[in-house]
Amino acid sequence: MRGWGRNESNYRNPCLTMHQPWASLLVHGIKRIEGRSWPAPIRGRLWIHAAGKAPEPATIKAMEDFYREIYAVNGITDIKFPEHYPVSRLLGCVEIVGCVTCEELVSWEAIPEGVRLEGQTAFVWLCEQPQKLIVPFEMRGYQGVYNLERKIYESAVRGLTSVLAPLPVTFPLPNPRDRFSLKPGSLSSNSNGSSSSKMEKSPTLQAAIDGARAAATQFTKNNSSVPTTTLTIEGSVKPVSSGTRNKSNNKVQRRVDEVPESCDATTLVCKAEF
């Protein structure tokens, strides 16, 4: 499992590749939780890149229906979804302000009920201040959290614009002077045993959860093994481990846009298993 802590020296301009439609929903401020099987290794700006797999119309509909229903829990009925869900593009960024466990999130009464419905993965990354690129531009992604190339970063940072989220959320820090204070275990003492998973769900909400759960499972199939990279040498194609590189051979090809991810079927939030 990846660790968390104060050492961010390896991340200059961190970026995360995600499948659509989850990537755009996060950058547009509709999605407020990013669920992962490992704790967030950073605080601050995280760039969001959309992987190369185009989403099915049924997947988009299922996720949009899901967010309509969980926002309705908090009385929000007018949500403007993205007009397009581009792939193989850098989309924008969010601010990672903390990371807690699922158990802590679903019992956290200081945040809206709809937010608690989003997160039931092992760890949930808490996202604020979404910004999108006015013109998303093409680039390749990589596995896990990686650094943007400097030229890409310098171009991207000039093209950001703020997003008007339907229900912006501010996650309160246990210690406002310590930006790493919102971490796994930091809310355990405040838990009172309540859980959004135990709330009485309307038939439409439950149907939306079930539909989005089914959409999320498409990324869990056949993704249990370690991802492979396509390595082309003298016309032959051989599967090799994802970390293999051959700097001396200019025919090396990395299929990084087809990043295999699994999505938690309850939270409907993509999480990478690397």
C-alpha positions as protocol buffer text, in pm:
chain_id: "A"
residue {
  index: 1
  type: MET
  ca { x: 0 y: 0 z: 0 }
}
residue {
  index: 2
  type: ARG
  ca { x: 123 y: 347 z: -79 }
}
residue {
  index: 3
  type: GLY
  ca { x: 205 y: 560 z: 216 }
}
residue {
  index: 4
  type: TRP
  ca { x: 92 y: 905 z: 310 }
}
residue {
  index: 5
  type: GLY
  ca { x: 273 y: 1177 z: 494 }
}
residue {
  index: 6
  type: ARG
  ca { x: 447 y: 1508 z: 461 }
}
residue {
  index: 7
  type: ASN
  ca { x: 712 y: 1408 z: 209 }
}
residue {
  index: 8
  type: GLU
  ca { x: 598 y: 1553 z: -123 }
}
residue {
  index: 9
  type: SER
  ca { x: 945 y: 1603 z: -264 }
}
residue {
  index: 10
  type: ASN
  ca { x: 878 y: 1356 z: -546 }
}
residue {
  index: 11
  type: TYR
  ca { x: 571 y: 1545 z: -667 }
}
residue {
  index: 12
  type: ARG
  ca { x: 624 y: 1876 z: -843 }
}
residue {
  index: 13
  type: ASN
  ca { x: 305 y: 1898 z: -1049 }
}
residue {
  index: 14
  type: PRO
  ca { x: 119 y: 1577 z: -961 }
}
residue {
  index: 15
  type: CYS
  ca { x: -136 y: 1434 z: -1201 }
}
residue {
  index: 16
  type: LEU
  ca { x: -377 y: 1140 z: -1194 }
}
residue {
  index: 17
  type: THR
  ca { x: -524 y: 957 z: -1493 }
}
residue {
  index: 18
  type: MET
  ca { x: -889 y: 853 z: -1456 }
}
residue {
  index: 19
  type: HIS
  ca { x: -1155 y: 698 z: -1675 }
}
residue {
  index: 20
  type: GLN
  ca { x: -1443 y: 899 z: -1810 }
}
residue {
  index: 21
  type: PRO
  ca { x: -1701 y: 1009 z: -1707 }
}
residue {
  index: 22
  type: TRP
  ca { x: -1549 y: 1017 z: -1357 }
}
residue {
  index: 23
  type: ALA
  ca { x: -1262 y: 1244 z: -1464 }
}
residue {
  index: 24
  type: SER
  ca { x: -1484 y: 1521 z: -1602 }
}
residue {
  index: 25
  type: LEU
  ca { x: -1731 y: 1494 z: -1315 }
}
residue {
  index: 26
  type: LEU
  ca { x: -1443 y: 1561 z: -1075 }
}
residue {
  index: 27
  type: VAL
  ca { x: -1303 y: 1859 z: -1267 }
}
residue {
  index: 28
  type: HIS
  ca { x: -1651 y: 2012 z: -1300 }
}
residue {
  index: 29
  type: GLY
  ca { x: -1700 y: 1999 z: -924 }
}
residue {
  index: 30
  type: ILE
  ca { x: -1986 y: 1749 z: -936 }
}
residue {
  index: 31
  type: LYS
  ca { x: -1777 y: 1467 z: -796 }
}
residue {
  index: 32
  type: ARG
  ca { x: -1622 y: 1571 z: -464 }
}
residue {
  index: 33
  type: ILE
  ca { x: -1464 y: 1248 z: -345 }
}
residue {
  index: 34
  type: GLU
  ca { x: -1198 y: 1042 z: -520 }
}
residue {
  index: 35
  type: GLY
  ca { x: -1198 y: 688 z: -385 }
}
residue {
  index: 36
  type: ARG
  ca { x: -878 y: 485 z: -379 }
}
residue {
  index: 37
  type: SER
  ca { x: -740 y: 171 z: -221 }
}
residue {
  index: 38
  type: TRP
  ca { x: -440 y: 373 z: -95 }
}
residue {
  index: 39
  type: PRO
  ca { x: -412 y: 703 z: 95 }
}
residue {
  index: 40
  type: ALA
  ca { x: -350 y: 1031 z: -84 }
}
residue {
  index: 41
  type: PRO
  ca { x: 27 y: 1093 z: -104 }
}
residue {
  index: 42
  type: ILE
  ca { x: -12 y: 1468 z: -158 }
}
residue {
  index: 43
  type: ARG
  ca { x: -194 y: 1779 z: -46 }
}
residue {
  index: 44
  type: GLY
  ca { x: -264 y: 2065 z: -280 }
}
residue {
  index: 45
  type: ARG
  ca { x: -320 y: 2078 z: -653 }
}
residue {
  index: 46
  type: LEU
  ca { x: -377 y: 1751 z: -839 }
}
residue {
  index: 47
  type: TRP
  ca { x: -409 y: 1761 z: -1216 }
}
residue {
  index: 48
  type: ILE
  ca { x: -671 y: 1532 z: -1371 }
}
residue {
  index: 49
  type: HIS
  ca { x: -616 y: 1351 z: -1700 }
}
residue {
  index: 50
  type: ALA
  ca { x: -879 y: 1145 z: -1886 }
}
residue {
  index: 51
  type: ALA
  ca { x: -770 y: 801 z: -2004 }
}
residue {
  index: 52
  type: GLY
  ca { x: -811 y: 689 z: -2363 }
}
residue {
  index: 53
  type: LYS
  ca { x: -1120 y: 469 z: -2325 }
}
residue {
  index: 54
  type: ALA
  ca { x: -1433 y: 645 z: -2448 }
}
residue {
  index: 55
  type: PRO
  ca { x: -1727 y: 601 z: -2206 }
}
residue {
  index: 56
  type: GLU
  ca { x: -2040 y: 421 z: -2316 }
}
residue {
  index: 57
  type: PRO
  ca { x: -2356 y: 637 z: -2332 }
}
residue {
  index: 58
  type: ALA
  ca { x: -2516 y: 405 z: -2077 }
}
residue {
  index: 59
  type: THR
  ca { x: -2225 y: 465 z: -1838 }
}
residue {
  index: 60
  type: ILE
  ca { x: -2260 y: 841 z: -1870 }
}
residue {
  index: 61
  type: LYS
  ca { x: -2636 y: 821 z: -1810 }
}
residue {
  index: 62
  type: ALA
  ca { x: -2594 y: 595 z: -1507 }
}
residue {
  index: 63
  type: MET
  ca { x: -2342 y: 829 z: -1345 }
}
residue {
  index: 64
  type: GLU
  ca { x: -2539 y: 1142 z: -1420 }
}
residue {
  index: 65
  type: ASP
  ca { x: -2853 y: 980 z: -1275 }
}
residue {
  index: 66
  type: PHE
  ca { x: -2655 y: 884 z: -967 }
}
residue {
  index: 67
  type: TYR
  ca { x: -2533 y: 1237 z: -904 }
}
residue {
  index: 68
  type: ARG
  ca { x: -2878 y: 1384 z: -965 }
}
residue {
  index: 69
  type: GLU
  ca { x: -3013 y: 1162 z: -692 }
}
residue {
  index: 70
  type: ILE
  ca { x: -2741 y: 1218 z: -433 }
}
residue {
  index: 71
  type: TYR
  ca { x: -2755 y: 1595 z: -485 }
}
residue {
  index: 72
  type: ALA
  ca { x: -3132 y: 1581 z: -444 }
}
residue {
  index: 73
  type: VAL
  ca { x: -3069 y: 1446 z: -93 }
}
residue {
  index: 74
  type: ASN
  ca { x: -2937 y: 1795 z: -14 }
}
residue {
  index: 75
  type: GLY
  ca { x: -3206 y: 1976 z: -211 }
}
residue {
  index: 76
  type: ILE
  ca { x: -3000 y: 2044 z: -524 }
}
residue {
  index: 77
  type: THR
  ca { x: -3205 y: 1964 z: -834 }
}
residue {
  index: 78
  type: ASP
  ca { x: -3039 y: 2173 z: -1107 }
}
residue {
  index: 79
  type: ILE
  ca { x: -2705 y: 2023 z: -1210 }
}
residue {
  index: 80
  type: LYS
  ca { x: -2523 y: 2122 z: -1528 }
}
residue {
  index: 81
  type: PHE
  ca { x: -2330 y: 1820 z: -1647 }
}
residue {
  index: 82
  type: PRO
  ca { x: -2040 y: 1842 z: -1894 }
}
residue {
  index: 83
  type: GLU
  ca { x: -2146 y: 1862 z: -2257 }
}
residue {
  index: 84
  type: HIS
  ca { x: -1860 y: 1634 z: -2359 }
}
residue {
  index: 85
  type: TYR
  ca { x: -1641 y: 1372 z: -2193 }
}
residue {
  index: 86
  type: PRO
  ca { x: -1312 y: 1395 z: -2387 }
}
residue {
  index: 87
  type: VAL
  ca { x: -1053 y: 1121 z: -2366 }
}
residue {
  index: 88
  type: SER
  ca { x: -672 y: 1127 z: -2374 }
}
residue {
  index: 89
  type: ARG
  ca { x: -687 y: 1486 z: -2257 }
}
residue {
  index: 90
  type: LEU
  ca { x: -565 y: 1688 z: -1961 }
}
residue {
  index: 91
  type: LEU
  ca { x: -889 y: 1832 z: -1820 }
}
residue {
  index: 92
  type: GLY
  ca { x: -802 y: 2052 z: -1523 }
}
residue {
  index: 93
  type: CYS
  ca { x: -727 y: 2016 z: -1155 }
}
residue {
  index: 94
  type: VAL
  ca { x: -864 y: 1998 z: -801 }
}
residue {
  index: 95
  type: GLU
  ca { x: -719 y: 2068 z: -458 }
}
residue {
  index: 96
  type: ILE
  ca { x: -664 y: 1765 z: -237 }
}
residue {
  index: 97
  type: VAL
  ca { x: -729 y: 1892 z: 115 }
}
residue {
  index: 98
  type: GLY
  ca { x: -731 y: 1563 z: 301 }
}
residue {
  index: 99
  type: CYS
  ca { x: -775 y: 1190 z: 303 }
}
residue {
  index: 100
  type: VAL
  ca { x: -978 y: 980 z: 547 }
}
residue {
  index: 101
  type: THR
  ca { x: -1111 y: 628 z: 566 }
}
residue {
  index: 102
  type: CYS
  ca { x: -1452 y: 530 z: 440 }
}
residue {
  index: 103
  type: GLU
  ca { x: -1574 y: 463 z: 794 }
}
residue {
  index: 104
  type: GLU
  ca { x: -1478 y: 814 z: 898 }
}
residue {
  index: 105
  type: LEU
  ca { x: -1639 y: 978 z: 596 }
}
residue {
  index: 106
  type: VAL
  ca { x: -1980 y: 811 z: 623 }
}
residue {
  index: 107
  type: SER
  ca { x: -2003 y: 915 z: 988 }
}
residue {
  index: 108
  type: TRP
  ca { x: -1887 y: 1274 z: 936 }
}
residue {
  index: 109
  type: GLU
  ca { x: -2189 y: 1489 z: 1013 }
}
residue {
  index: 110
  type: ALA
  ca { x: -2003 y: 1814 z: 938 }
}
residue {
  index: 111
  type: ILE
  ca { x: -2039 y: 1751 z: 563 }
}
residue {
  index: 112
  type: PRO
  ca { x: -2352 y: 1711 z: 349 }
}
residue {
  index: 113
  type: GLU
  ca { x: -2523 y: 1374 z: 337 }
}
residue {
  index: 114
  type: GLY
  ca { x: -2481 y: 1353 z: -39 }
}
residue {
  index: 115
  type: VAL
  ca { x: -2103 y: 1373 z: -5 }
}
residue {
  index: 116
  type: ARG
  ca { x: -2107 y: 1083 z: 239 }
}
residue {
  index: 117
  type: LEU
  ca { x: -2297 y: 877 z: -19 }
}
residue {
  index: 118
  type: GLU
  ca { x: -2003 y: 912 z: -257 }
}
residue {
  index: 119
  type: GLY
  ca { x: -1735 y: 747 z: -50 }
}
residue {
  index: 120
  type: GLN
  ca { x: -1706 y: 387 z: 62 }
}
residue {
  index: 121
  type: THR
  ca { x: -1370 y: 283 z: -77 }
}
residue {
  index: 122
  type: ALA
  ca { x: -1092 y: 206 z: 170 }
}
residue {
  index: 123
  type: PHE
  ca { x: -960 y: 562 z: 146 }
}
residue {
  index: 124
  type: VAL
  ca { x: -1129 y: 875 z: 15 }
}
residue {
  index: 125
  type: TRP
  ca { x: -944 y: 1177 z: -116 }
}
residue {
  index: 126
  type: LEU
  ca { x: -1126 y: 1500 z: -37 }
}
residue {
  index: 127
  type: CYS
  ca { x: -1141 y: 1743 z: -329 }
}
residue {
  index: 128
  type: GLU
  ca { x: -1210 y: 2115 z: -337 }
}
residue {
  index: 129
  type: GLN
  ca { x: -1166 y: 2413 z: -573 }
}
residue {
  index: 130
  type: PRO
  ca { x: -1213 y: 2243 z: -909 }
}
residue {
  index: 131
  type: GLN
  ca { x: -1072 y: 2420 z: -1213 }
}
residue {
  index: 132
  type: LYS
  ca { x: -1101 y: 2317 z: -1576 }
}
residue {
  index: 133
  type: LEU
  ca { x: -892 y: 2389 z: -1880 }
}
residue {
  index: 134
  type: ILE
  ca { x: -1066 y: 2618 z: -2126 }
}
residue {
  index: 135
  type: VAL
  ca { x: -928 y: 2395 z: -2400 }
}
residue {
  index: 136
  type: PRO
  ca { x: -834 y: 2045 z: -2282 }
}
residue {
  index: 137
  type: PHE
  ca { x: -526 y: 1933 z: -2467 }
}
residue {
  index: 138
  type: GLU
  ca { x: -404 y: 1594 z: -2571 }
}
residue {
  index: 139
  type: MET
  ca { x: -144 y: 1408 z: -2369 }
}
residue {
  index: 140
  type: ARG
  ca { x: -68 y: 1060 z: -2248 }
}
residue {
  index: 141
  type: GLY
  ca { x: -127 y: 941 z: -1897 }
}
residue {
  index: 142
  type: TYR
  ca { x: 58 y: 707 z: -1665 }
}
residue {
  index: 143
  type: GLN
  ca { x: -23 y: 480 z: -1375 }
}
residue {
  index: 144
  type: GLY
  ca { x: -68 y: 616 z: -1024 }
}
residue {
  index: 145
  type: VAL
  ca { x: 22 y: 973 z: -933 }
}
residue {
  index: 146
  type: TYR
  ca { x: 289 y: 1111 z: -1165 }
}
residue {
  index: 147
  type: ASN
  ca { x: 443 y: 1447 z: -1248 }
}
residue {
  index: 148
  type: LEU
  ca { x: 334 y: 1654 z: -1545 }
}
residue {
  index: 149
  type: GLU
  ca { x: 610 y: 1744 z: -1781 }
}
residue {
  index: 150
  type: ARG
  ca { x: 724 y: 2100 z: -1725 }
}
residue {
  index: 151
  type: LYS
  ca { x: 620 y: 2225 z: -2069 }
}
residue {
  index: 152
  type: ILE
  ca { x: 274 y: 2074 z: -2029 }
}
residue {
  index: 153
  type: TYR
  ca { x: 237 y: 2228 z: -1685 }
}
residue {
  index: 154
  type: GLU
  ca { x: 346 y: 2572 z: -1802 }
}
residue {
  index: 155
  type: SER
  ca { x: 89 y: 2565 z: -2082 }
}
residue {
  index: 156
  type: ALA
  ca { x: -188 y: 2418 z: -1868 }
}
residue {
  index: 157
  type: VAL
  ca { x: -160 y: 2655 z: -1574 }
}
residue {
  index: 158
  type: ARG
  ca { x: -228 y: 2951 z: -1805 }
}
residue {
  index: 159
  type: GLY
  ca { x: -546 y: 2793 z: -1940 }
}
residue {
  index: 160
  type: LEU
  ca { x: -735 y: 2725 z: -1618 }
}
residue {
  index: 161
  type: THR
  ca { x: -1072 y: 2872 z: -1533 }
}
residue {
  index: 162
  type: SER
  ca { x: -1278 y: 2839 z: -1216 }
}
residue {
  index: 163
  type: VAL
  ca { x: -1578 y: 2608 z: -1200 }
}
residue {
  index: 164
  type: LEU
  ca { x: -1916 y: 2686 z: -1048 }
}
residue {
  index: 165
  type: ALA
  ca { x: -1989 y: 2363 z: -863 }
}
residue {
  index: 166
  type: PRO
  ca { x: -2353 y: 2278 z: -778 }
}
residue {
  index: 167
  type: LEU
  ca { x: -2274 y: 2238 z: -406 }
}
residue {
  index: 168
  type: PRO
  ca { x: -1918 y: 2341 z: -313 }
}
residue {
  index: 169
  type: VAL
  ca { x: -1795 y: 2168 z: 1 }
}
residue {
  index: 170
  type: THR
  ca { x: -1531 y: 2285 z: 246 }
}
residue {
  index: 171
  type: PHE
  ca { x: -1386 y: 1999 z: 446 }
}
residue {
  index: 172
  type: PRO
  ca { x: -1289 y: 2133 z: 791 }
}
residue {
  index: 173
  type: LEU
  ca { x: -935 y: 2055 z: 902 }
}
residue {
  index: 174
  type: PRO
  ca { x: -893 y: 1921 z: 1257 }
}
residue {
  index: 175
  type: ASN
  ca { x: -595 y: 2157 z: 1287 }
}
residue {
  index: 176
  type: PRO
  ca { x: -630 y: 2459 z: 1052 }
}
residue {
  index: 177
  type: ARG
  ca { x: -256 y: 2528 z: 1085 }
}
residue {
  index: 178
  type: ASP
  ca { x: -163 y: 2180 z: 962 }
}
residue {
  index: 179
  type: ARG
  ca { x: -277 y: 2097 z: 610 }
}
residue {
  index: 180
  type: PHE
  ca { x: -196 y: 1730 z: 670 }
}
residue {
  index: 181
  type: SER
  ca { x: -418 y: 1710 z: 979 }
}
residue {
  index: 182
  type: LEU
  ca { x: -710 y: 1565 z: 780 }
}
residue {
  index: 183
  type: LYS
  ca { x: -569 y: 1216 z: 744 }
}
residue {
  index: 184
  type: PRO
  ca { x: -678 y: 857 z: 811 }
}
residue {
  index: 185
  type: GLY
  ca { x: -758 y: 826 z: 1180 }
}
residue {
  index: 186
  type: SER
  ca { x: -797 y: 1199 z: 1241 }
}
residue {
  index: 187
  type: LEU
  ca { x: -1177 y: 1178 z: 1264 }
}
residue {
  index: 188
  type: SER
  ca { x: -1210 y: 850 z: 1451 }
}
residue {
  index: 189
  type: SER
  ca { x: -1261 y: 1016 z: 1788 }
}
residue {
  index: 190
  type: ASN
  ca { x: -1545 y: 1226 z: 1645 }
}
residue {
  index: 191
  type: SER
  ca { x: -1739 y: 934 z: 1504 }
}
residue {
  index: 192
  type: ASN
  ca { x: -2077 y: 883 z: 1665 }
}
residue {
  index: 193
  type: GLY
  ca { x: -2164 y: 565 z: 1483 }
}
residue {
  index: 194
  type: SER
  ca { x: -2403 y: 722 z: 1233 }
}
residue {
  index: 195
  type: SER
  ca { x: -2365 y: 619 z: 873 }
}
residue {
  index: 196
  type: SER
  ca { x: -2510 y: 734 z: 545 }
}
residue {
  index: 197
  type: SER
  ca { x: -2509 y: 372 z: 436 }
}
residue {
  index: 198
  type: LYS
  ca { x: -2784 y: 312 z: 693 }
}
residue {
  index: 199
  type: MET
  ca { x: -3005 y: 597 z: 578 }
}
residue {
  index: 200
  type: GLU
  ca { x: -3345 y: 514 z: 434 }
}
residue {
  index: 201
  type: LYS
  ca { x: -3307 y: 547 z: 58 }
}
residue {
  index: 202
  type: SER
  ca { x: -3590 y: 635 z: -176 }
}
residue {
  index: 203
  type: PRO
  ca { x: -3663 y: 395 z: -462 }
}
residue {
  index: 204
  type: THR
  ca { x: -3521 y: 641 z: -716 }
}
residue {
  index: 205
  type: LEU
  ca { x: -3203 y: 690 z: -515 }
}
residue {
  index: 206
  type: GLN
  ca { x: -3154 y: 316 z: -473 }
}
residue {
  index: 207
  type: ALA
  ca { x: -3218 y: 261 z: -845 }
}
residue {
  index: 208
  type: ALA
  ca { x: -2957 y: 525 z: -931 }
}
residue {
  index: 209
  type: ILE
  ca { x: -2705 y: 365 z: -696 }
}
residue {
  index: 210
  type: ASP
  ca { x: -2769 y: 23 z: -849 }
}
residue {
  index: 211
  type: GLY
  ca { x: -2737 y: 158 z: -1203 }
}
residue {
  index: 212
  type: ALA
  ca { x: -2413 y: 338 z: -1132 }
}
residue {
  index: 213
  type: ARG
  ca { x: -2281 y: 35 z: -949 }
}
residue {
  index: 214
  type: ALA
  ca { x: -2339 y: -174 z: -1260 }
}
residue {
  index: 215
  type: ALA
  ca { x: -2164 y: 89 z: -1473 }
}
residue {
  index: 216
  type: ALA
  ca { x: -1864 y: 89 z: -1243 }
}
residue {
  index: 217
  type: THR
  ca { x: -1816 y: -287 z: -1260 }
}
residue {
  index: 218
  type: GLN
  ca { x: -1712 y: -267 z: -1626 }
}
residue {
  index: 219
  type: PHE
  ca { x: -1366 y: -165 z: -1502 }
}
residue {
  index: 220
  type: THR
  ca { x: -1335 y: -450 z: -1255 }
}
residue {
  index: 221
  type: LYS
  ca { x: -1351 y: -723 z: -1518 }
}
residue {
  index: 222
  type: ASN
  ca { x: -1026 y: -875 z: -1637 }
}
residue {
  index: 223
  type: ASN
  ca { x: -822 y: -617 z: -1448 }
}
residue {
  index: 224
  type: SER
  ca { x: -701 y: -831 z: -1162 }
}
residue {
  index: 225
  type: SER
  ca { x: -357 y: -891 z: -1311 }
}
residue {
  index: 226
  type: VAL
  ca { x: -69 y: -647 z: -1331 }
}
residue {
  index: 227
  type: PRO
  ca { x: -106 y: -416 z: -1633 }
}
residue {
  index: 228
  type: THR
  ca { x: 120 y: -486 z: -1927 }
}
residue {
  index: 229
  type: THR
  ca { x: 305 y: -260 z: -2165 }
}
residue {
  index: 230
  type: THR
  ca { x: 333 y: -331 z: -2536 }
}
residue {
  index: 231
  type: LEU
  ca { x: 698 y: -351 z: -2632 }
}
residue {
  index: 232
  type: THR
  ca { x: 775 y: -356 z: -3005 }
}
residue {
  index: 233
  type: ILE
  ca { x: 1120 y: -474 z: -3107 }
}
residue {
  index: 234
  type: GLU
  ca { x: 1213 y: -545 z: -3468 }
}
residue {
  index: 235
  type: GLY
  ca { x: 854 y: -605 z: -3565 }
}
residue {
  index: 236
  type: SER
  ca { x: 773 y: -844 z: -3279 }
}
residue {
  index: 237
  type: VAL
  ca { x: 531 y: -765 z: -3000 }
}
residue {
  index: 238
  type: LYS
  ca { x: 593 y: -895 z: -2653 }
}
residue {
  index: 239
  type: PRO
  ca { x: 401 y: -830 z: -2329 }
}
residue {
  index: 240
  type: VAL
  ca { x: 626 y: -699 z: -2056 }
}
residue {
  index: 241
  type: SER
  ca { x: 568 y: -555 z: -1711 }
}
residue {
  index: 242
  type: SER
  ca { x: 437 y: -200 z: -1695 }
}
residue {
  index: 243
  type: GLY
  ca { x: 764 y: -71 z: -1554 }
}
residue {
  index: 244
  type: THR
  ca { x: 981 y: -202 z: -1837 }
}
residue {
  index: 245
  type: ARG
  ca { x: 1152 y: 53 z: -2060 }
}
residue {
  index: 246
  type: ASN
  ca { x: 1417 y: 30 z: -2327 }
}
residue {
  index: 247
  type: LYS
  ca { x: 1571 y: 372 z: -2369 }
}
residue {
  index: 248
  type: SER
  ca { x: 1808 y: 251 z: -2640 }
}
residue {
  index: 249
  type: ASN
  ca { x: 1527 y: 133 z: -2866 }
}
residue {
  index: 250
  type: ASN
  ca { x: 1314 y: 404 z: -3022 }
}
residue {
  index: 251
  type: LYS
  ca { x: 1045 y: 149 z: -3109 }
}
residue {
  index: 252
  type: VAL
  ca { x: 928 y: 110 z: -2751 }
}
residue {
  index: 253
  type: GLN
  ca { x: 556 y: 182 z: -2721 }
}
residue {
  index: 254
  type: ARG
  ca { x: 367 y: 235 z: -2398 }
}
residue {
  index: 255
  type: ARG
  ca { x: -9 y: 201 z: -2404 }
}
residue {
  index: 256
  type: VAL
  ca { x: -51 y: 438 z: -2115 }
}
residue {
  index: 257
  type: ASP
  ca { x: -390 y: 572 z: -2222 }
}
residue {
  index: 258
  type: GLU
  ca { x: -546 y: 234 z: -2153 }
}
residue {
  index: 259
  type: VAL
  ca { x: -484 y: 259 z: -1782 }
}
residue {
  index: 260
  type: PRO
  ca { x: -669 y: -28 z: -1616 }
}
residue {
  index: 261
  type: GLU
  ca { x: -860 y: 95 z: -1315 }
}
residue {
  index: 262
  type: SER
  ca { x: -1122 y: -60 z: -1096 }
}
residue {
  index: 263
  type: CYS
  ca { x: -1416 y: 136 z: -966 }
}
residue {
  index: 264
  type: ASP
  ca { x: -1568 y: 70 z: -631 }
}
residue {
  index: 265
  type: ALA
  ca { x: -1919 y: -48 z: -704 }
}
residue {
  index: 266
  type: THR
  ca { x: -2073 y: 137 z: -411 }
}
residue {
  index: 267
  type: THR
  ca { x: -1898 y: 472 z: -426 }
}
residue {
  index: 268
  type: LEU
  ca { x: -1877 y: 469 z: -805 }
}
residue {
  index: 269
  type: VAL
  ca { x: -1543 y: 641 z: -776 }
}
residue {
  index: 270
  type: CYS
  ca { x: -1248 y: 508 z: -974 }
}
residue {
  index: 271
  type: LYS
  ca { x: -955 y: 367 z: -782 }
}
residue {
  index: 272
  type: ALA
  ca { x: -636 y: 239 z: -933 }
}
residue {
  index: 273
  type: GLU
  ca { x: -488 y: -93 z: -826 }
}
residue {
  index: 274
  type: PHE
  ca { x: -118 y: -69 z: -902 }
}
